[in-house]
Short mmCIF file of C-alpha atoms and ligand atoms in Angstrom, two decimals:
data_model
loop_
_atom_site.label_atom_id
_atom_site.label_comp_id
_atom_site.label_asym_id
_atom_site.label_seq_id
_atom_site.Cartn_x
_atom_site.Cartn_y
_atom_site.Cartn_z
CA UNK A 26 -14.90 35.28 260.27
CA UNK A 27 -17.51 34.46 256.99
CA UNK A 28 -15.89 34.75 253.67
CA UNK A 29 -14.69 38.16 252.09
CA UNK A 30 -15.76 39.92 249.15
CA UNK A 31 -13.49 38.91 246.21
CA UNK A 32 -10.02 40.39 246.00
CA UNK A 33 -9.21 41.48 242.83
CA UNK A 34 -5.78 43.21 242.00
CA UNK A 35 -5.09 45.84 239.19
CA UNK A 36 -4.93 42.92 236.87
CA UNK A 37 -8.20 41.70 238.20
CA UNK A 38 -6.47 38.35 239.52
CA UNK A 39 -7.89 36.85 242.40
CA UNK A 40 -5.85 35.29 245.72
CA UNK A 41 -6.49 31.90 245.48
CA UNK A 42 -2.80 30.16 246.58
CA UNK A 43 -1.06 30.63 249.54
CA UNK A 44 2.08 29.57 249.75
CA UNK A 45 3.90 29.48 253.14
CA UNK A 46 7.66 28.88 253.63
CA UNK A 47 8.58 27.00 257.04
CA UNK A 48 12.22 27.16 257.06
CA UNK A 49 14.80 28.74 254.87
CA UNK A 50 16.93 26.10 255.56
CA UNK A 51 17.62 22.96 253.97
CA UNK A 52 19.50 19.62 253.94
CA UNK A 53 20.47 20.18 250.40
CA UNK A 54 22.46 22.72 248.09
CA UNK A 55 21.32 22.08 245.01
CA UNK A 56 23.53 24.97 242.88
CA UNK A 57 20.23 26.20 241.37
CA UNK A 58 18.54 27.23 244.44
CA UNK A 59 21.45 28.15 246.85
CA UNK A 60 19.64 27.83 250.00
CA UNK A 61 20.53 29.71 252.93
CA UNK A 62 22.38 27.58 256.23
CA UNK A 63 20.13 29.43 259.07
CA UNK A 64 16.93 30.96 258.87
CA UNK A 65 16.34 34.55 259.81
CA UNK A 66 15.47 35.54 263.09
CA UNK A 67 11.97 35.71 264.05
CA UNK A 68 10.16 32.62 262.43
CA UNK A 69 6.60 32.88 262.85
CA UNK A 70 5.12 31.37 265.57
CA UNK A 71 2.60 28.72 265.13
CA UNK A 72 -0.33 30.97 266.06
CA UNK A 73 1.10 33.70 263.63
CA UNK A 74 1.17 31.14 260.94
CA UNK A 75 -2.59 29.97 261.90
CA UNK A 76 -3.90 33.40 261.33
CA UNK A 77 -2.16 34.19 258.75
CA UNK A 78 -3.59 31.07 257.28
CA UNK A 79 -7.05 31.92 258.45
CA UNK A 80 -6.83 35.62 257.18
CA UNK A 81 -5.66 34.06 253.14
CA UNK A 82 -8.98 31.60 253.95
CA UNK A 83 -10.93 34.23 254.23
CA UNK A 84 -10.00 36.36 251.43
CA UNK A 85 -10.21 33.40 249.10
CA UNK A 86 -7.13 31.19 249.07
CA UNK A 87 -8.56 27.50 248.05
CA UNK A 88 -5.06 25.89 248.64
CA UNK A 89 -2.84 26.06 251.29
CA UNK A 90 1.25 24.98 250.27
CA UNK A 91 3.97 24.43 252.64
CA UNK A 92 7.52 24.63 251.49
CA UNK A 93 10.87 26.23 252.39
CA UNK A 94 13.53 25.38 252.05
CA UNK A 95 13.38 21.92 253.32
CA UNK A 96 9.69 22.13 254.90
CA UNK A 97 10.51 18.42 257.01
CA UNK A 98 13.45 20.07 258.43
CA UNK A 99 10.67 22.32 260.05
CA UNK A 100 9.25 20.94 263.51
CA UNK A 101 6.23 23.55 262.90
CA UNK A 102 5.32 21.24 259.94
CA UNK A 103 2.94 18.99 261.92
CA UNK A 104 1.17 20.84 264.64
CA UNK A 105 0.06 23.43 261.71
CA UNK A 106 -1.14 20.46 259.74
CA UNK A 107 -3.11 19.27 263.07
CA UNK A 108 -4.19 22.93 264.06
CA UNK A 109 -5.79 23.40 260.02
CA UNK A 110 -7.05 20.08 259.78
CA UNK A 111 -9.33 21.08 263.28
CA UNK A 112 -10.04 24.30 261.31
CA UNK A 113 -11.11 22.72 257.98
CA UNK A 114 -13.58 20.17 259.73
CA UNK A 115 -14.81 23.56 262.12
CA UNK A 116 -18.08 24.94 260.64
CA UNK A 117 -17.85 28.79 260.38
CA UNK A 118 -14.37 28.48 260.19
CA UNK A 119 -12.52 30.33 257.00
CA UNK A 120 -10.35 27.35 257.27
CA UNK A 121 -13.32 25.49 255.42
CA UNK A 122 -12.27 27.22 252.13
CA UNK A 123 -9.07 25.42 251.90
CA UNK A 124 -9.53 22.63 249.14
CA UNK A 125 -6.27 21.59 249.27
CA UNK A 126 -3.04 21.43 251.30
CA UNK A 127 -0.30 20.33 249.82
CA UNK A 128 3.66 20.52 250.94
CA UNK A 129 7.14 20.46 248.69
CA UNK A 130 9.46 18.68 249.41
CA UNK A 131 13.04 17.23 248.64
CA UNK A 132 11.82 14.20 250.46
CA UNK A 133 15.23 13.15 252.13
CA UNK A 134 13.28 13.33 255.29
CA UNK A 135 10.04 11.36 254.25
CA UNK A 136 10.01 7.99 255.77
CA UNK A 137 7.16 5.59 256.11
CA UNK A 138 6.58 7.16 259.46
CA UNK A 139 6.58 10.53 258.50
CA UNK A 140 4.53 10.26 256.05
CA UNK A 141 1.68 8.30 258.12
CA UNK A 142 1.79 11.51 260.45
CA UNK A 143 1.67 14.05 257.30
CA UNK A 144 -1.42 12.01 256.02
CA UNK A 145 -3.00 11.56 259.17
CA UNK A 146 -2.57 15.36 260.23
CA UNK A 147 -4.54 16.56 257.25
CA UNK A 148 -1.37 16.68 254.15
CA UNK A 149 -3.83 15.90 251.24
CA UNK A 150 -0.53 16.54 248.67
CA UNK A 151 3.78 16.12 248.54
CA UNK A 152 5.27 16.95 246.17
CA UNK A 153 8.74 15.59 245.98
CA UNK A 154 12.20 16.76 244.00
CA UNK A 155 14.49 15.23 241.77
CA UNK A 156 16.74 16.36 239.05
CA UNK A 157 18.57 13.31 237.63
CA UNK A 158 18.78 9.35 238.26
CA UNK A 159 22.21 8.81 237.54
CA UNK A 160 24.09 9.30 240.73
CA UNK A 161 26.89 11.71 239.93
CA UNK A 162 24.24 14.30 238.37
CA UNK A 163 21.63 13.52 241.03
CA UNK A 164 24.66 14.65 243.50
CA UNK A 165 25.67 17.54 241.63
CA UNK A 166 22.47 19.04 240.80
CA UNK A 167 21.61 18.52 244.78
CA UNK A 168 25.09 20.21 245.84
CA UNK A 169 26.10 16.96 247.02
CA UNK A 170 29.78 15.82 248.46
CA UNK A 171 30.86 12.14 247.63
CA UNK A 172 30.16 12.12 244.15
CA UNK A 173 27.93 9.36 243.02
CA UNK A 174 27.62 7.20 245.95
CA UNK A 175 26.03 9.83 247.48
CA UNK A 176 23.64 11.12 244.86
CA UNK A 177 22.63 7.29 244.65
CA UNK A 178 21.84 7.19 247.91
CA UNK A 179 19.66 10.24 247.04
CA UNK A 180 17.77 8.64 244.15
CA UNK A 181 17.09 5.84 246.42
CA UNK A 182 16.25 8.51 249.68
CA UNK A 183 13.76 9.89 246.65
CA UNK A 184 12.58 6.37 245.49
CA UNK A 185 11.81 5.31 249.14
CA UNK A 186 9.33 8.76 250.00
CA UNK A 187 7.55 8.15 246.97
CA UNK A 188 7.24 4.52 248.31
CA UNK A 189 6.30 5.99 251.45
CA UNK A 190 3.73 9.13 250.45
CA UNK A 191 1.73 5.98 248.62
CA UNK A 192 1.55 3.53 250.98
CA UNK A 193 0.42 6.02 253.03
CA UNK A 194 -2.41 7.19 251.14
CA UNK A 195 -0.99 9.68 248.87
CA UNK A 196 -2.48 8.05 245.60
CA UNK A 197 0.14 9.43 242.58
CA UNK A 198 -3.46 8.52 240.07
CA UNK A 199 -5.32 11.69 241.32
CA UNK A 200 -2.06 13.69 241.39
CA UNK A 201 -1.62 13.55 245.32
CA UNK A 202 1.94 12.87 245.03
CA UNK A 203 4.17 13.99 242.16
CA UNK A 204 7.53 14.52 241.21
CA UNK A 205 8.94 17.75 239.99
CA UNK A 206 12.69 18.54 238.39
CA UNK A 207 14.60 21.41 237.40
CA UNK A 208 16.07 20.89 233.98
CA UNK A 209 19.30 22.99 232.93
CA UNK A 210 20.44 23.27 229.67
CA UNK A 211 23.69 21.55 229.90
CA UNK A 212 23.82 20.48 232.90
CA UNK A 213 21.11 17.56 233.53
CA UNK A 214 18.72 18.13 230.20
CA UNK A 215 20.10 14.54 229.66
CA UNK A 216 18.43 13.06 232.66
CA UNK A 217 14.72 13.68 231.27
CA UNK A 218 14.24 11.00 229.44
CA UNK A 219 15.45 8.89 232.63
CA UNK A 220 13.25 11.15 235.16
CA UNK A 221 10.31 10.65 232.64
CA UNK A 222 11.01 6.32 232.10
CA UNK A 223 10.94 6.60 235.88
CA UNK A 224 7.93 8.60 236.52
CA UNK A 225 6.10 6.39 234.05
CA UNK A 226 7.20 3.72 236.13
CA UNK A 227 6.44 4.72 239.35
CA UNK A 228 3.46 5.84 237.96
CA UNK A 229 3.73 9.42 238.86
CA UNK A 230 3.39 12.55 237.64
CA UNK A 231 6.36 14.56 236.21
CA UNK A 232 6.31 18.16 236.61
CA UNK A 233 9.46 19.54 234.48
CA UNK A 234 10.40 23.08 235.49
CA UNK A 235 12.11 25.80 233.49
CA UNK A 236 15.16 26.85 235.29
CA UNK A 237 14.63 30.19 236.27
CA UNK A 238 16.26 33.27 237.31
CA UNK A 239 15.24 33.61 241.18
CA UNK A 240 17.54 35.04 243.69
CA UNK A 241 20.89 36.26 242.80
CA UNK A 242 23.02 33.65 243.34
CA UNK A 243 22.81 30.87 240.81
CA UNK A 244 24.40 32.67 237.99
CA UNK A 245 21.14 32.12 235.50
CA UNK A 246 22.05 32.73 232.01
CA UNK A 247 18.79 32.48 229.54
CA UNK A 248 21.02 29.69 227.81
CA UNK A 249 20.87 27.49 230.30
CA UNK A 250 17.31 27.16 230.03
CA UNK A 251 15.72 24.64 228.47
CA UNK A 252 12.54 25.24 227.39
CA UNK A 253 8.78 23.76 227.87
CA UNK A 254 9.21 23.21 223.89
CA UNK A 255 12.26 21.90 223.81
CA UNK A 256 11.21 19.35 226.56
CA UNK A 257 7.98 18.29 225.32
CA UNK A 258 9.39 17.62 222.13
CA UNK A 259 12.23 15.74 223.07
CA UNK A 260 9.88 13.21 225.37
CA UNK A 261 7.11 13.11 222.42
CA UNK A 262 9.70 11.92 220.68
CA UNK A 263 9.94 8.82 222.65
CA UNK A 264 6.40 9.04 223.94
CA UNK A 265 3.94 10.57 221.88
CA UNK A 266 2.36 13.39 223.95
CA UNK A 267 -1.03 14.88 223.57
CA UNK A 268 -1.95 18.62 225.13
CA UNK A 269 -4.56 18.73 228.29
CA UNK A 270 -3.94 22.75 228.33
CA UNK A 271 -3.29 24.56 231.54
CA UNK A 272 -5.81 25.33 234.73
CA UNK A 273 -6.69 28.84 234.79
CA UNK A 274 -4.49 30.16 237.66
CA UNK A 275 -2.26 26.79 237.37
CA UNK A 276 1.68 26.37 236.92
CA UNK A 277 2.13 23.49 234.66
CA UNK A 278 1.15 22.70 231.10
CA UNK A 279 0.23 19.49 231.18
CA UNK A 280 0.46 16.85 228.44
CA UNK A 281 -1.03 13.25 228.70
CA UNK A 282 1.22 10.11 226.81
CA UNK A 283 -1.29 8.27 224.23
CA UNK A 284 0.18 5.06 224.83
CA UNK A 285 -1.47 5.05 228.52
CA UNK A 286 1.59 6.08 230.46
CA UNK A 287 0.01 8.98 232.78
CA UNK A 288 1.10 12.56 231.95
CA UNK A 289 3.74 15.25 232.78
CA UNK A 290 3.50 18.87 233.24
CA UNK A 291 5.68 21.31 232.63
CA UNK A 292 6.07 24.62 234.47
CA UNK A 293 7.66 27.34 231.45
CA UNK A 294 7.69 30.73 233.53
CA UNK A 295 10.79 31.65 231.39
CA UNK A 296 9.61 30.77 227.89
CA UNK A 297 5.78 31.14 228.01
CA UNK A 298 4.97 33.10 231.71
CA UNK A 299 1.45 32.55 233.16
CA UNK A 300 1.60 36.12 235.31
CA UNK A 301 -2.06 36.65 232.96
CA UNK A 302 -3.55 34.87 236.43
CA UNK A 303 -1.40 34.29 238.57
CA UNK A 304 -3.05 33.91 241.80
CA UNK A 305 -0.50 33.36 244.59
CA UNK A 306 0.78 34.92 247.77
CA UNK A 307 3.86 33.60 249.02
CA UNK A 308 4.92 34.40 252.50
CA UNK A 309 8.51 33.54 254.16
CA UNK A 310 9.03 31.49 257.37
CA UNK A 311 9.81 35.20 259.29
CA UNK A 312 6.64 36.61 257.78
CA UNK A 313 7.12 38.87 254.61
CA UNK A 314 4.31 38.95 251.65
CA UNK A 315 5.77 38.92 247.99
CA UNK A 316 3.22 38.66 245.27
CA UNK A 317 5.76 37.57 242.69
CA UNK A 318 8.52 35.02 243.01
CA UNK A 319 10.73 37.58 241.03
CA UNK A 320 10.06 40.33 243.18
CA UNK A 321 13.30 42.64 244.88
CA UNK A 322 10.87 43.63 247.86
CA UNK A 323 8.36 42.03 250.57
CA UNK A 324 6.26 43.72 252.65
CA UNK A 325 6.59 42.68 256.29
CA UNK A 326 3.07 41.45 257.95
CA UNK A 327 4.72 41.03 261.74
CA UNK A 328 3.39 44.31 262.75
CA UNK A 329 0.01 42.83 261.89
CA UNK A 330 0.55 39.17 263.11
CA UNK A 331 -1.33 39.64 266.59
CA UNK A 332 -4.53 40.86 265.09
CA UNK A 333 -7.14 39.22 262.50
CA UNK A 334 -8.85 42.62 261.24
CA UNK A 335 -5.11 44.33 261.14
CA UNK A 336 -3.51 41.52 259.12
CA UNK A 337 -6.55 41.41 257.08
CA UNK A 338 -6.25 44.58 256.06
CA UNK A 339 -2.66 44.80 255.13
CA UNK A 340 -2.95 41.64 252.96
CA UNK A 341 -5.95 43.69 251.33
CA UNK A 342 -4.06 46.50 250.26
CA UNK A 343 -0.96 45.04 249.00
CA UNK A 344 -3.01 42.49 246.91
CA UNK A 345 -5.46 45.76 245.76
CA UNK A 346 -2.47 47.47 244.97
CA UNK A 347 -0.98 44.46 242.90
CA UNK A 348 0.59 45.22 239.21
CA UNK A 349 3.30 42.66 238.90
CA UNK A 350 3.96 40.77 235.89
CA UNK A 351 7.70 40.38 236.43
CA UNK A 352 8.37 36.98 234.14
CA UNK A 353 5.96 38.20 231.24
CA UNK A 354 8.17 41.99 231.34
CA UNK A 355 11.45 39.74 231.51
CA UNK A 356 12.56 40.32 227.86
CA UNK A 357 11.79 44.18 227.94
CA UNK A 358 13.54 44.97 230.78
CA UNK A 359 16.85 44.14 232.43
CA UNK A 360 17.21 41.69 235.18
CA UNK A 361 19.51 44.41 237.46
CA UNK A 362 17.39 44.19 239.73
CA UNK A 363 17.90 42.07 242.96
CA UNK A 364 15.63 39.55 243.67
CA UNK A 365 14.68 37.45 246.82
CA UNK A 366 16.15 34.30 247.07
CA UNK A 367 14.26 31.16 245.90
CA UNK A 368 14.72 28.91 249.52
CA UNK A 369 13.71 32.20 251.20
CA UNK A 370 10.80 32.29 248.72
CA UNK A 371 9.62 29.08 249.05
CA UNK A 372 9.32 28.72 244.96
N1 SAM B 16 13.09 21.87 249.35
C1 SAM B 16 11.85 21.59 248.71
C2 SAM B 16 12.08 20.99 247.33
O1 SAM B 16 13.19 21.11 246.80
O2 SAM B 16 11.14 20.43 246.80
C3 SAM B 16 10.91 22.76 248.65
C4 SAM B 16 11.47 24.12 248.33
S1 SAM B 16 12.11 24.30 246.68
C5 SAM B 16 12.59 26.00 246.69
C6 SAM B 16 10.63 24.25 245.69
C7 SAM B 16 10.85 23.93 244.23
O3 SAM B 16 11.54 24.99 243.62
C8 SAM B 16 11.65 22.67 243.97
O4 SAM B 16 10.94 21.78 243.15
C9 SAM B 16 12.89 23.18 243.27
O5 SAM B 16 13.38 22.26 242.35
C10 SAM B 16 12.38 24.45 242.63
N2 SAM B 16 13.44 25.41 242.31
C11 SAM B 16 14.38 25.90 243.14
N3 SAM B 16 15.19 26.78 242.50
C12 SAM B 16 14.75 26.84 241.21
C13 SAM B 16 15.17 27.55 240.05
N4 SAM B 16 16.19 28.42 240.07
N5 SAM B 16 14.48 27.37 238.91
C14 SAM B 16 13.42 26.53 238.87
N6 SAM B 16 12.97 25.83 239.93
C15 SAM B 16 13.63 25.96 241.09
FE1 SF4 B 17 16.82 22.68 249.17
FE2 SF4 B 17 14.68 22.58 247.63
FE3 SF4 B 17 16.47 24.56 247.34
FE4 SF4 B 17 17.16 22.10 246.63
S1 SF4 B 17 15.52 23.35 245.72
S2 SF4 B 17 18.38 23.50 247.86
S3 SF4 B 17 16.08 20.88 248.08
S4 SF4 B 17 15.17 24.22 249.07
#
């Protein structure tokens, strides 16, 4: 397979992102997220997941991201590292287009270990989770029993993967590990300055996330939400923060401390929504395409799974027939709607 004509969809936005969900499962609960306890039946079999890879290659996806749910609960999450890495080094091989592959994680499950066999399978990225560092709100933004003892031990669980990703060649200066958190009005808005004096000393990357209304069961209320202004200011107000602007086709805003101290990014797809060029194509562990994260629907690629030019094909004409703009149409409209849930999703 050589490399496609571009894709463009009715908003001439191109497919550059794919982003594949493992598991639906996860280890955690966090409130915001509601993650489901078993996956659905028929999780995509490695091969499925290869050419489905293959086939986003090929139509001009530059960066591959695993997630889930809890992607390390997933024992698919290494031999499809192994099988792209043999793809990306094979020349001819629409695997070659992938700059980038990159997994999320909560990193409860990233140990020294693990993370030697993520890096040495191909993992060029992790990027790992955390809401608060005092214990009781680390806990109950996680969904946590036990209070703070246990949402200490989750800090620390965090503390020790970032430990882990760098030691292990995951260098936090060119971005290949970060951290991201979900602020909520409310709830854990006063953890940021915490999560950003420990970023800044870890020497990672912050990514600080609107909380948004995915799925149907967190209860979002647009009060809740803090927003990319808000947060900005309220760090610039203890760091002074200059603007770096956003990548065309990016997530996060990103803003760079003048006193040295790295940068954060912030991901507003409540308060200022990047749908303008948004150029990702998420598909759940049991293989259904949604173009939006906000979308009610899928469209189910199984029947297409065994066969390069089918699955080819289908991915053509949903992403052809692409009009969404769901987060930028969120004011206008009513959220009545149902929409898919976020560990389905993959985020
Ligand atoms: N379990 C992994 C983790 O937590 O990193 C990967 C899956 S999780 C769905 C991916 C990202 O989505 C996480 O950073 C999580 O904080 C974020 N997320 C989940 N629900 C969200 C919500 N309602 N609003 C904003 N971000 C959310
Ligand atoms: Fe699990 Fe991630 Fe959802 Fe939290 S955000 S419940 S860690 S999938």
């Amino acid at each position: 397979m050589s490399a496609a004509p571009l894709l463009s969809d009715q908003r001439n936005r191109h497919l550059r992102v794919l982003r594949l969900s493992l598991t639906a499962r996860c280890n955690l609960a966090c409130p915001y997220c509601c993650p489901d306890l078993q996956d659905p039946p028929g999780l995509l079999s490695l091969d499925q997941q290869l050419r489905l890879i293959r086939v986003a290659a090929r139509l001009g996806a530059k960066t591959l991201r695993l997630t889930g749910g809890e992607p390390l609960l997933s024992d698919r999450l290494l031999p499809l590292l192994q099988a792209v890495a043999v793809g990306r080094a094979t020349p001819g091989d629409p695997l070659q287009g992938l700059q980038q592959v990159a997994v999320t994680s909560n990193g409860v499950l990233l140990n020294a270990e693990r993370a030697r066999d993520l890096r040495a399978a191909g993992l060029d990225r992790i990027t790992l989770s955390l809401d608060a560092v005092d214990g009781a709100q680390a806990a109950r933004m996680a969904g946590l029993q036990g209070g703070a003892v246990s949402g200490d031990r989750l800090v620390q669980q965090v503390l020790a993967a970032l430990d882990a990703a760098r030691s292990n060649g995951f260098d936090p200066s060119i971005g290949a590990v970060k951290l991201n958190a979900v602020i909520q009005r409310g709830n854990n808005d006063d953890q940021l300055i915490p999560l950003a004096t420990l970023a800044r000393r870890e020497g990672v990357e912050l990514r600080l996330i609107e909380y948004m209304d995915v799925g149907n069961r967190n209860g979002w209320e647009m009060d809740q939400v803090l927003t990319a202004a808000e947060i900005v200011e309220r760090i610039h107000q203890c760091w002074p923060l200059q603007p770096e602007g956003r990548a065309v086709g990016g997530t996060a805003r990103r803003w760079r401390y003048t006193d040295g101290g790295g940068s954060i990014g912030v991901i507003a797809s409540i308060s200022a929504p990047f749908c303008g060029d948004c150029n990702r194509l998420r598909v759940t562990a049991d293989g259904r395409a949604y173009t939006c994260l906000f979308a009610a629907e899928g469209t189910d690629l199984t029947p297409a799974l065994h066969c390069d030019a089918l699955l080819e094909q289908l991915i053509r004409d949903l992403w052809i027939r692409r009009r969404d703009r769901y987060s930028e149409e969120r004011g206008a409209t009513s959220i009545a709607s149902p929409h898919a849930e976020m560990a389905y999703l993959g985020g």
